[in-house]
Amino acid sequence: MKIAMVGSGYVGLVSGACFADFGHDVVCIDKDQSKIDRLHEGVMPIYEPGLDALVESNVKAGRLSFTTSLAEGIKDAAAIFIAVGTPSRRGDGHADLSFVYAVAEEVGESLANDAVVVTKSTVPVGTGDEVERILKDSGTTHKFSVVSNPEFLREGAAIGDFKHPDRIVIGAEDDFGRDVMHEVYRPLFLNESPILFTERRTSELIKYAANAFLATKITFINEMADLCEKVGANVQDVSRGIGMDNRIGSKFLHAGPGYGGSCFPKDTLALLKTAEDYDSPTRIVEAVVKTNESRKRAMGRKVLDALGGAENARGKKAALLGLTFKPNTDDMRDSPAIAVAQTLTDAGVIVSAYDPEGMEIAKPLMPDVTMCDNPYTAIEGADVVTIVTEWDAFRALDLNRVKELVAAPVMIDLRNIYNPEDMRSAGFTYASIGRN
Ligand code: UGA
């Protein structure tokens, strides 16, 4: 089956490469000529473990190709995926759908055969209806069906998530849409990955409900962590203790500095906007958004406290280990590290940092922070070392070397990757999240 993937960013490229790996004939399309040129040279536009090898092997096998021409790319495709960005619109948080609608218009003008048009971009309820209207208005004479097929990929684990999904959600309104999507996902269906067919609007909402629920789970455990610190309990044991209840589940119960990334912050805001538009308030999600935002700044204050408070911190040195919103990505979007660095530099603290992949993107976001080549250079002379992102590289630091290099052996571990007992016996003043 021929599949066209319009948009060769994170979602489009990972999905396109994985579909090709299943044996489909995939064309990834993008307007950005330099991105397509680089893909032809085997250079990935994003950092995602395993993606370069997957792209290379499928290009070699002749199943994956790239083009800037939408008309050429969608020719003969049975399924045309729209996988372009839906960033938060300035001002009201609503998802900006201009890229999605522009693609729909171009698809309508260029359609040369019957096809199913699939929104893979995260889009608010009703977007599929609008895409359908645009295609109808284009006057195309070919049969088409508009389907919703949200993605549930985690950055850093996207290929595994695509190939072994918990579920595939497909929102289709007719048999043509359902049949073609069944064929698209047949290789996974054979692996017994559950496929849930729903109406289109339901499928669109499932994506937002899933992300909002996960963001809620994280925010809940973060608040429990704060309470643990006050009452002298251990949040990791609380997570285990509640997570063993199958009704709750153990995943997404790691307390930390607050969620970031390209999805949870944007999608929770977009859900709030939809809820407002339909006069159906989602107060829990409202609270989650506010709580998470203030948490990121609170993490900066936690570091300041270790320096004797904001009034005593000026001129002191802080090192940040990890800047990206999570490990195994170079994505800095809404990373808690931004708020932490800002709080520190605002208080006159001299900040140095190291991140295995994110420093180039981080630089303009935190211009007053000195980026270093490795963790040990970053911590030289530091009065406090803060682990912001749990990269594997920080899990086994040479603690003796750290102690020799810092000005004071004070560590704040915002991801709970070290054992408090071990750190204290190694001679560190150590603070983590919810485990005092
Ligand atoms: C998230 C969802 O997990 C994916 O299912 C979804 O497809 C994706 O958004 C999307 O909508 O595209 P992602 O943003 O890549 O994926 O990252 P997550 O692994 O979900 O982490 C999000 C944030 O939550 C990170 O800042 C992470 O550090 C934080 N987090 C996660 C915690 O603080 N605690 C946890 O227990 C889990």
Short mmCIF file of C-alpha atoms and ligand atoms in Angstrom, two decimals:
data_model
loop_
_atom_site.label_atom_id
_atom_site.label_comp_id
_atom_site.label_asym_id
_atom_site.label_seq_id
_atom_site.Cartn_x
_atom_site.Cartn_y
_atom_site.Cartn_z
CA MET A 1 0.00 0.00 0.00
CA LYS A 2 1.24 3.49 -0.78
CA ILE A 3 1.14 5.97 2.10
CA ALA A 4 1.87 9.70 1.92
CA MET A 5 2.99 11.49 5.07
CA VAL A 6 2.59 15.25 4.83
CA GLY A 7 4.91 16.87 7.37
CA SER A 8 8.31 15.29 8.06
CA GLY A 9 8.74 16.51 11.61
CA TYR A 10 8.80 14.34 14.66
CA VAL A 11 5.49 12.53 14.24
CA GLY A 12 5.55 12.36 10.45
CA LEU A 13 9.08 11.07 10.16
CA VAL A 14 8.82 8.45 12.91
CA SER A 15 5.42 7.23 11.66
CA GLY A 16 6.57 7.26 8.02
CA ALA A 17 9.74 5.30 8.76
CA CYS A 18 7.82 2.76 10.88
CA PHE A 19 5.10 2.28 8.24
CA ALA A 20 7.86 1.71 5.66
CA ASP A 21 9.46 -0.82 8.00
CA PHE A 22 6.12 -2.69 8.05
CA GLY A 23 6.46 -3.03 4.27
CA HIS A 24 4.36 -0.10 3.06
CA ASP A 25 5.59 2.21 0.32
CA VAL A 26 5.94 5.59 2.07
CA VAL A 27 6.65 9.08 0.78
CA CYS A 28 7.41 11.74 3.40
CA ILE A 29 6.60 15.24 2.21
CA ASP A 30 7.77 18.54 3.62
CA LYS A 31 7.78 22.11 2.34
CA ASP A 32 11.18 22.73 3.92
CA GLN A 33 13.65 22.08 1.08
CA SER A 34 16.68 21.99 3.38
CA LYS A 35 15.02 19.41 5.63
CA ILE A 36 14.29 17.19 2.62
CA ASP A 37 17.85 17.71 1.28
CA ARG A 38 19.28 16.67 4.63
CA LEU A 39 16.98 13.64 4.81
CA HIS A 40 18.26 12.61 1.39
CA GLU A 41 21.75 12.77 2.89
CA GLY A 42 20.62 10.68 5.87
CA VAL A 43 20.69 13.59 8.35
CA MET A 44 17.76 13.54 10.78
CA PRO A 45 16.05 16.84 11.66
CA ILE A 46 15.51 15.65 15.25
CA TYR A 47 17.32 13.47 17.74
CA GLU A 48 15.41 10.23 18.29
CA PRO A 49 17.18 6.99 19.22
CA GLY A 50 17.22 4.49 16.34
CA LEU A 51 15.54 6.77 13.81
CA ASP A 52 18.56 7.32 11.56
CA ALA A 53 19.16 3.58 11.17
CA LEU A 54 15.47 2.91 10.52
CA VAL A 55 15.32 5.64 7.88
CA GLU A 56 18.53 4.46 6.24
CA SER A 57 17.50 0.81 5.96
CA ASN A 58 14.06 1.65 4.55
CA VAL A 59 15.45 4.15 2.05
CA LYS A 60 17.92 1.48 0.93
CA ALA A 61 15.10 -1.04 0.58
CA GLY A 62 13.27 1.43 -1.65
CA ARG A 63 10.25 1.72 0.64
CA LEU A 64 10.86 5.25 1.96
CA SER A 65 11.43 8.42 -0.02
CA PHE A 66 11.23 12.19 0.48
CA THR A 67 9.94 15.05 -1.58
CA THR A 68 8.89 18.69 -1.29
CA SER A 69 6.14 18.21 -3.87
CA LEU A 70 2.80 17.37 -2.27
CA ALA A 71 1.12 16.67 -5.61
CA GLU A 72 3.85 14.20 -6.55
CA GLY A 73 4.01 12.64 -3.07
CA ILE A 74 0.28 11.92 -2.71
CA LYS A 75 -0.12 10.46 -6.21
CA ASP A 76 -1.50 6.91 -5.95
CA ALA A 77 -1.45 7.01 -2.14
CA ALA A 78 -4.35 5.13 -0.55
CA ALA A 79 -3.81 6.98 2.75
CA ILE A 80 -2.61 10.58 3.06
CA PHE A 81 -1.56 11.44 6.59
CA ILE A 82 -1.49 15.04 7.79
CA ALA A 83 1.30 15.23 10.37
CA VAL A 84 2.12 18.93 10.51
CA GLY A 85 2.53 21.01 13.66
CA THR A 86 -0.37 22.38 15.71
CA PRO A 87 1.42 24.82 18.04
CA SER A 88 -0.40 26.80 20.73
CA ARG A 89 -1.93 29.90 19.21
CA ARG A 90 -0.60 33.05 20.79
CA GLY A 91 -3.00 34.59 23.28
CA ASP A 92 -5.66 31.94 23.84
CA GLY A 93 -3.80 28.61 23.90
CA HIS A 94 -6.01 27.18 21.15
CA ALA A 95 -4.18 24.86 18.76
CA ASP A 96 -3.12 26.75 15.64
CA LEU A 97 -4.67 24.76 12.80
CA SER A 98 -3.51 26.91 9.92
CA PHE A 99 -0.89 24.35 8.78
CA VAL A 100 -3.42 21.51 8.89
CA TYR A 101 -5.98 23.44 6.86
CA ALA A 102 -3.37 24.62 4.35
CA VAL A 103 -2.38 20.98 3.74
CA ALA A 104 -6.06 19.97 3.40
CA GLU A 105 -6.53 22.66 0.73
CA GLU A 106 -3.48 21.54 -1.19
CA VAL A 107 -4.53 17.89 -0.95
CA GLY A 108 -7.97 18.82 -2.29
CA GLU A 109 -6.43 20.66 -5.24
CA SER A 110 -3.93 17.87 -6.03
CA LEU A 111 -5.92 14.70 -5.36
CA ALA A 112 -5.49 12.38 -8.34
CA ASN A 113 -7.11 9.21 -6.99
CA ASP A 114 -9.50 7.99 -4.27
CA ALA A 115 -7.86 8.29 -0.85
CA VAL A 116 -8.35 8.41 2.88
CA VAL A 117 -7.08 11.63 4.46
CA VAL A 118 -5.92 11.02 8.01
CA THR A 119 -5.22 13.64 10.68
CA LYS A 120 -2.31 12.42 12.78
CA SER A 121 -1.47 15.88 14.06
CA THR A 122 -3.00 16.52 17.49
CA VAL A 123 -6.15 18.44 16.58
CA PRO A 124 -9.11 19.68 18.58
CA VAL A 125 -12.54 18.12 18.26
CA GLY A 126 -14.20 19.15 15.03
CA THR A 127 -11.01 19.58 12.99
CA GLY A 128 -11.83 16.49 10.91
CA ASP A 129 -15.21 18.05 10.04
CA GLU A 130 -13.43 21.18 8.80
CA VAL A 131 -10.87 19.16 6.81
CA GLU A 132 -13.80 17.32 5.21
CA ARG A 133 -15.48 20.63 4.32
CA ILE A 134 -12.25 21.95 2.77
CA LEU A 135 -11.87 18.81 0.65
CA LYS A 136 -15.51 19.01 -0.48
CA ASP A 137 -15.09 22.69 -1.36
CA SER A 138 -12.01 21.90 -3.43
CA GLY A 139 -14.36 20.32 -5.96
CA THR A 140 -12.36 17.09 -6.17
CA THR A 141 -14.16 14.39 -8.09
CA HIS A 142 -12.34 11.58 -6.30
CA LYS A 143 -13.81 9.61 -3.43
CA PHE A 144 -12.30 10.54 -0.06
CA SER A 145 -12.88 9.94 3.61
CA VAL A 146 -11.46 11.95 6.51
CA VAL A 147 -10.22 9.89 9.45
CA SER A 148 -8.69 10.76 12.84
CA ASN A 149 -5.74 8.66 14.00
CA PRO A 150 -3.99 10.32 16.96
CA GLU A 151 -0.46 9.31 17.89
CA PHE A 152 0.66 8.26 21.35
CA LEU A 153 4.43 8.31 20.83
CA ARG A 154 6.78 9.41 23.58
CA GLU A 155 9.85 11.30 22.49
CA GLY A 156 12.92 9.19 23.09
CA ALA A 157 10.90 5.97 22.86
CA ALA A 158 8.87 6.74 19.75
CA ILE A 159 9.88 3.81 17.56
CA GLY A 160 9.14 1.27 20.29
CA ASP A 161 5.83 2.99 21.03
CA PHE A 162 4.88 2.92 17.35
CA LYS A 163 5.74 -0.74 16.86
CA HIS A 164 4.28 -1.97 20.14
CA PRO A 165 1.41 0.37 20.90
CA ASP A 166 -0.92 -0.07 23.88
CA ARG A 167 -3.67 0.69 21.37
CA ILE A 168 -4.36 2.25 18.01
CA VAL A 169 -7.27 4.68 17.90
CA ILE A 170 -9.07 5.29 14.63
CA GLY A 171 -11.99 7.67 14.29
CA ALA A 172 -13.77 7.00 11.00
CA GLU A 173 -17.20 7.87 9.71
CA ASP A 174 -17.57 5.34 6.88
CA ASP A 175 -16.47 1.91 5.68
CA PHE A 176 -14.04 3.32 3.14
CA GLY A 177 -12.11 5.07 5.94
CA ARG A 178 -12.26 2.05 8.25
CA ASP A 179 -11.20 -0.45 5.55
CA VAL A 180 -8.19 1.54 4.37
CA MET A 181 -7.03 2.18 7.96
CA HIS A 182 -7.40 -1.50 8.73
CA GLU A 183 -5.05 -2.23 5.83
CA VAL A 184 -2.59 0.50 6.97
CA TYR A 185 -2.33 -1.05 10.44
CA ARG A 186 -2.67 -4.68 9.35
CA PRO A 187 0.93 -5.54 10.36
CA LEU A 188 0.22 -4.35 13.89
CA PHE A 189 -3.19 -5.98 13.92
CA LEU A 190 -1.43 -9.28 13.22
CA ASN A 191 0.75 -8.58 16.30
CA GLU A 192 -2.51 -8.34 18.25
CA SER A 193 -2.15 -4.66 19.03
CA PRO A 194 -5.66 -3.55 19.99
CA ILE A 195 -7.35 -1.27 17.47
CA LEU A 196 -10.20 0.87 18.73
CA PHE A 197 -12.55 2.18 16.06
CA THR A 198 -14.64 5.16 17.14
CA GLU A 199 -16.44 8.11 15.63
CA ARG A 200 -14.12 10.84 14.42
CA ARG A 201 -14.90 13.41 17.10
CA THR A 202 -14.47 10.81 19.83
CA SER A 203 -11.06 9.85 18.51
CA GLU A 204 -10.00 13.51 18.44
CA LEU A 205 -11.03 13.90 22.07
CA ILE A 206 -9.33 10.65 23.17
CA LYS A 207 -5.94 12.18 22.34
CA TYR A 208 -6.51 15.23 24.53
CA ALA A 209 -8.17 13.24 27.30
CA ALA A 210 -5.20 10.83 27.40
CA ASN A 211 -2.59 13.60 27.64
CA ALA A 212 -4.64 15.58 30.18
CA PHE A 213 -5.09 12.48 32.31
CA LEU A 214 -1.36 11.68 32.26
CA ALA A 215 -0.54 15.32 33.09
CA THR A 216 -3.01 15.09 35.97
CA LYS A 217 -1.40 11.90 37.26
CA ILE A 218 2.04 13.54 37.28
CA THR A 219 0.74 16.70 38.92
CA PHE A 220 -1.05 14.66 41.55
CA ILE A 221 2.07 12.76 42.55
CA ASN A 222 4.07 16.01 42.53
CA GLU A 223 1.68 17.48 45.08
CA MET A 224 1.92 14.28 47.13
CA ALA A 225 5.70 14.71 46.98
CA ASP A 226 5.40 18.18 48.50
CA LEU A 227 3.20 16.75 51.22
CA CYS A 228 5.70 13.92 51.81
CA GLU A 229 8.41 16.50 52.43
CA LYS A 230 6.23 18.22 55.01
CA VAL A 231 5.06 15.10 56.86
CA GLY A 232 8.26 13.08 56.58
CA ALA A 233 7.03 10.43 54.14
CA ASN A 234 8.68 8.97 51.02
CA VAL A 235 6.97 9.70 47.70
CA GLN A 236 8.61 6.82 45.85
CA ASP A 237 7.04 4.41 48.31
CA VAL A 238 3.73 6.26 48.06
CA SER A 239 3.91 5.82 44.25
CA ARG A 240 4.64 2.13 44.63
CA GLY A 241 1.97 1.74 47.25
CA ILE A 242 -0.76 3.28 45.14
CA GLY A 243 0.57 2.09 41.76
CA MET A 244 0.26 -1.57 42.74
CA ASP A 245 -3.48 -1.01 42.74
CA ASN A 246 -4.35 -2.00 39.17
CA ARG A 247 -7.07 0.60 39.08
CA ILE A 248 -4.37 3.28 39.50
CA GLY A 249 -1.37 1.72 37.73
CA SER A 250 2.29 2.40 38.42
CA LYS A 251 3.21 4.47 35.35
CA PHE A 252 3.51 8.25 35.27
CA LEU A 253 3.78 8.44 39.03
CA HIS A 254 7.38 9.67 39.17
CA ALA A 255 7.52 12.92 41.09
CA GLY A 256 9.74 15.55 39.56
CA PRO A 257 10.11 19.21 38.64
CA GLY A 258 6.84 19.34 36.66
CA TYR A 259 5.98 18.09 33.21
CA GLY A 260 7.25 19.84 30.09
CA GLY A 261 7.66 19.01 26.43
CA SER A 262 5.85 19.66 23.22
CA CYS A 263 2.65 17.86 24.17
CA PHE A 264 1.30 18.03 27.72
CA PRO A 265 1.61 21.82 28.17
CA LYS A 266 0.17 22.57 24.71
CA ASP A 267 -2.55 19.92 24.74
CA THR A 268 -3.86 20.71 28.22
CA LEU A 269 -4.20 24.38 27.19
CA ALA A 270 -5.98 23.43 23.97
CA LEU A 271 -8.36 21.17 25.90
CA LEU A 272 -9.18 24.06 28.25
CA LYS A 273 -9.95 26.22 25.24
CA THR A 274 -12.26 23.58 23.74
CA ALA A 275 -13.99 23.15 27.11
CA GLU A 276 -14.50 26.89 27.31
CA ASP A 277 -15.81 27.11 23.75
CA TYR A 278 -18.37 24.41 24.52
CA ASP A 279 -19.20 25.86 27.95
CA SER A 280 -18.16 22.65 29.68
CA PRO A 281 -15.48 23.58 32.22
CA THR A 282 -12.71 21.08 32.99
CA ARG A 283 -11.70 22.40 36.41
CA ILE A 284 -9.35 19.55 37.21
CA VAL A 285 -7.30 20.27 34.08
CA GLU A 286 -7.35 24.00 34.89
CA ALA A 287 -5.84 23.23 38.28
CA VAL A 288 -3.26 20.90 36.75
CA VAL A 289 -2.05 23.57 34.31
CA LYS A 290 -1.70 26.21 37.03
CA THR A 291 -0.09 23.86 39.54
CA ASN A 292 2.46 22.63 37.03
CA GLU A 293 3.45 26.12 35.93
CA SER A 294 4.05 27.34 39.46
CA ARG A 295 5.93 24.15 40.30
CA LYS A 296 8.65 24.85 37.73
CA ARG A 297 9.41 28.22 39.32
CA ALA A 298 9.23 26.64 42.78
CA MET A 299 12.04 24.31 41.70
CA GLY A 300 14.22 27.36 41.04
CA ARG A 301 13.41 28.61 44.54
CA LYS A 302 14.34 25.21 45.97
CA VAL A 303 17.83 25.69 44.49
CA LEU A 304 17.98 29.26 45.80
CA ASP A 305 17.11 27.97 49.28
CA ALA A 306 20.17 25.72 49.12
CA LEU A 307 22.22 28.86 48.46
CA GLY A 308 20.85 30.53 51.58
CA GLY A 309 17.82 32.14 49.94
CA ALA A 310 17.43 34.71 47.15
CA GLU A 311 18.89 37.52 49.26
CA ASN A 312 22.17 35.61 49.78
CA ALA A 313 22.50 33.95 46.38
CA ARG A 314 23.95 36.78 44.28
CA GLY A 315 27.40 35.90 42.93
CA LYS A 316 27.16 32.25 44.02
CA LYS A 317 27.58 29.46 41.48
CA ALA A 318 25.01 26.86 40.47
CA ALA A 319 25.45 23.98 38.02
CA LEU A 320 22.53 22.44 36.15
CA LEU A 321 22.86 18.87 34.89
CA GLY A 322 20.30 18.15 32.18
CA LEU A 323 18.29 20.82 30.37
CA THR A 324 15.91 19.00 28.03
CA PHE A 325 12.35 18.32 29.26
CA LYS A 326 13.26 14.65 29.56
CA PRO A 327 16.20 12.40 28.58
CA ASN A 328 16.93 11.02 25.08
CA THR A 329 15.71 14.07 23.24
CA ASP A 330 17.10 17.48 22.31
CA ASP A 331 13.66 19.02 22.89
CA MET A 332 13.68 22.04 25.20
CA ARG A 333 10.04 23.02 24.80
CA ASP A 334 8.53 23.99 28.16
CA SER A 335 11.40 22.29 29.94
CA PRO A 336 11.44 22.93 33.71
CA ALA A 337 15.14 23.79 33.27
CA ILE A 338 14.15 27.08 31.62
CA ALA A 339 12.22 28.27 34.68
CA VAL A 340 14.93 27.00 37.04
CA ALA A 341 17.70 28.80 35.13
CA GLN A 342 15.62 31.97 34.91
CA THR A 343 14.88 32.02 38.65
CA LEU A 344 18.58 31.58 39.40
CA THR A 345 19.95 34.17 36.98
CA ASP A 346 17.25 36.64 38.09
CA ALA A 347 18.67 36.30 41.61
CA GLY A 348 22.20 37.02 40.33
CA VAL A 349 23.42 33.41 40.53
CA ILE A 350 26.19 32.44 38.07
CA VAL A 351 24.85 29.38 36.26
CA SER A 352 26.70 26.77 34.22
CA ALA A 353 25.08 23.75 32.59
CA TYR A 354 25.63 20.54 30.69
CA ASP A 355 23.17 18.49 28.66
CA PRO A 356 24.11 15.60 26.34
CA GLU A 357 21.86 16.74 23.44
CA GLY A 358 19.98 19.92 24.28
CA MET A 359 22.59 22.66 24.71
CA GLU A 360 22.45 24.13 21.24
CA ILE A 361 18.69 24.61 21.41
CA ALA A 362 18.91 25.69 25.07
CA LYS A 363 21.49 28.44 24.50
CA PRO A 364 19.15 31.14 23.14
CA LEU A 365 16.52 30.22 25.74
CA MET A 366 18.92 30.85 28.63
CA PRO A 367 21.46 33.36 27.31
CA ASP A 368 23.03 34.01 30.73
CA VAL A 369 23.90 30.36 31.31
CA THR A 370 27.38 29.06 30.40
CA MET A 371 27.17 25.78 28.48
CA CYS A 372 29.94 23.27 29.25
CA ASP A 373 31.42 20.28 27.39
CA ASN A 374 30.80 17.75 30.12
CA PRO A 375 29.19 17.43 33.55
CA TYR A 376 32.48 17.78 35.41
CA THR A 377 33.36 21.11 33.77
CA ALA A 378 29.86 22.38 34.55
CA ILE A 379 30.16 21.66 38.28
CA GLU A 380 33.61 23.20 38.78
CA GLY A 381 33.45 25.66 41.67
CA ALA A 382 29.67 25.20 42.09
CA ASP A 383 28.00 25.99 45.40
CA VAL A 384 25.12 23.75 44.39
CA VAL A 385 24.68 21.06 41.72
CA THR A 386 21.14 20.42 40.48
CA ILE A 387 20.07 17.41 38.44
CA VAL A 388 17.20 18.68 36.32
CA THR A 389 16.89 15.88 33.74
CA GLU A 390 17.52 12.20 34.43
CA TRP A 391 19.95 11.41 31.60
CA ASP A 392 21.71 8.08 32.14
CA ALA A 393 25.02 9.95 32.05
CA PHE A 394 24.16 11.50 35.45
CA ARG A 395 23.13 8.30 37.18
CA ALA A 396 26.64 7.17 37.94
CA LEU A 397 28.66 10.35 38.41
CA ASP A 398 32.07 9.88 40.00
CA LEU A 399 31.05 11.34 43.36
CA ASN A 400 34.61 11.68 44.67
CA ARG A 401 35.54 13.67 41.59
CA VAL A 402 32.39 15.77 41.99
CA LYS A 403 33.30 16.52 45.60
CA GLU A 404 36.80 17.61 44.64
CA LEU A 405 35.54 19.93 41.90
CA VAL A 406 32.67 21.73 43.63
CA ALA A 407 33.00 24.61 46.08
CA ALA A 408 30.45 22.95 48.37
CA PRO A 409 29.14 19.37 48.18
CA VAL A 410 25.46 20.30 47.88
CA MET A 411 23.26 18.40 45.45
CA ILE A 412 19.63 18.89 44.54
CA ASP A 413 18.20 15.97 42.67
CA LEU A 414 14.93 16.97 41.01
CA ARG A 415 14.49 13.46 39.53
CA ASN A 416 15.30 11.28 42.54
CA ILE A 417 17.99 9.33 40.72
CA TYR A 418 20.28 9.01 43.73
CA ASN A 419 19.71 7.31 47.04
CA PRO A 420 19.60 9.84 49.90
CA GLU A 421 21.50 7.51 52.27
CA ASP A 422 24.28 6.91 49.72
CA MET A 423 24.62 10.62 49.05
CA ARG A 424 24.82 11.51 52.73
CA SER A 425 27.42 8.85 53.39
CA ALA A 426 29.37 10.17 50.39
CA GLY A 427 29.48 13.49 52.22
CA PHE A 428 26.87 15.45 50.30
CA THR A 429 24.17 17.73 51.57
CA TYR A 430 21.45 16.23 49.45
CA ALA A 431 17.87 17.22 48.72
CA SER A 432 15.49 15.45 46.37
CA ILE A 433 11.76 15.42 45.68
CA GLY A 434 9.39 14.12 48.33
CA ARG A 435 11.95 12.06 50.23
CA ASN A 436 13.34 14.10 53.08
C1 UGA B 1 3.58 12.51 25.75
C2 UGA B 1 2.76 11.22 25.95
O1 UGA B 1 3.38 10.39 26.93
C3 UGA B 1 2.64 10.46 24.64
O2 UGA B 1 1.80 9.33 24.80
C4 UGA B 1 2.02 11.39 23.59
O3 UGA B 1 1.92 10.76 22.33
C5 UGA B 1 2.89 12.63 23.45
O4 UGA B 1 2.97 13.29 24.72
C6 UGA B 1 2.23 13.51 22.43
O5 UGA B 1 1.11 14.00 22.67
O6 UGA B 1 2.75 13.65 21.32
P1 UGA B 1 6.19 13.11 25.60
O7 UGA B 1 5.75 14.54 25.71
O8 UGA B 1 7.18 12.72 24.59
O9 UGA B 1 4.91 12.16 25.39
O10 UGA B 1 6.85 12.74 26.99
P2 UGA B 1 6.47 11.95 28.33
O11 UGA B 1 7.36 10.80 28.48
O12 UGA B 1 5.03 11.70 28.40
O13 UGA B 1 6.88 13.05 29.42
C7 UGA B 1 6.22 14.30 29.51
C8 UGA B 1 6.71 15.06 30.71
O14 UGA B 1 6.22 14.47 31.91
C9 UGA B 1 8.22 15.12 30.86
O15 UGA B 1 8.60 16.41 31.27
C10 UGA B 1 8.52 14.08 31.93
O16 UGA B 1 9.70 14.35 32.63
C11 UGA B 1 7.29 14.24 32.80
N1 UGA B 1 6.99 13.05 33.61
C12 UGA B 1 6.59 11.90 33.00
C13 UGA B 1 7.08 13.11 34.99
O17 UGA B 1 7.43 14.16 35.57
N2 UGA B 1 6.76 12.00 35.72
C14 UGA B 1 6.35 10.84 35.14
O18 UGA B 1 6.06 9.88 35.87
C15 UGA B 1 6.28 10.80 33.74
#
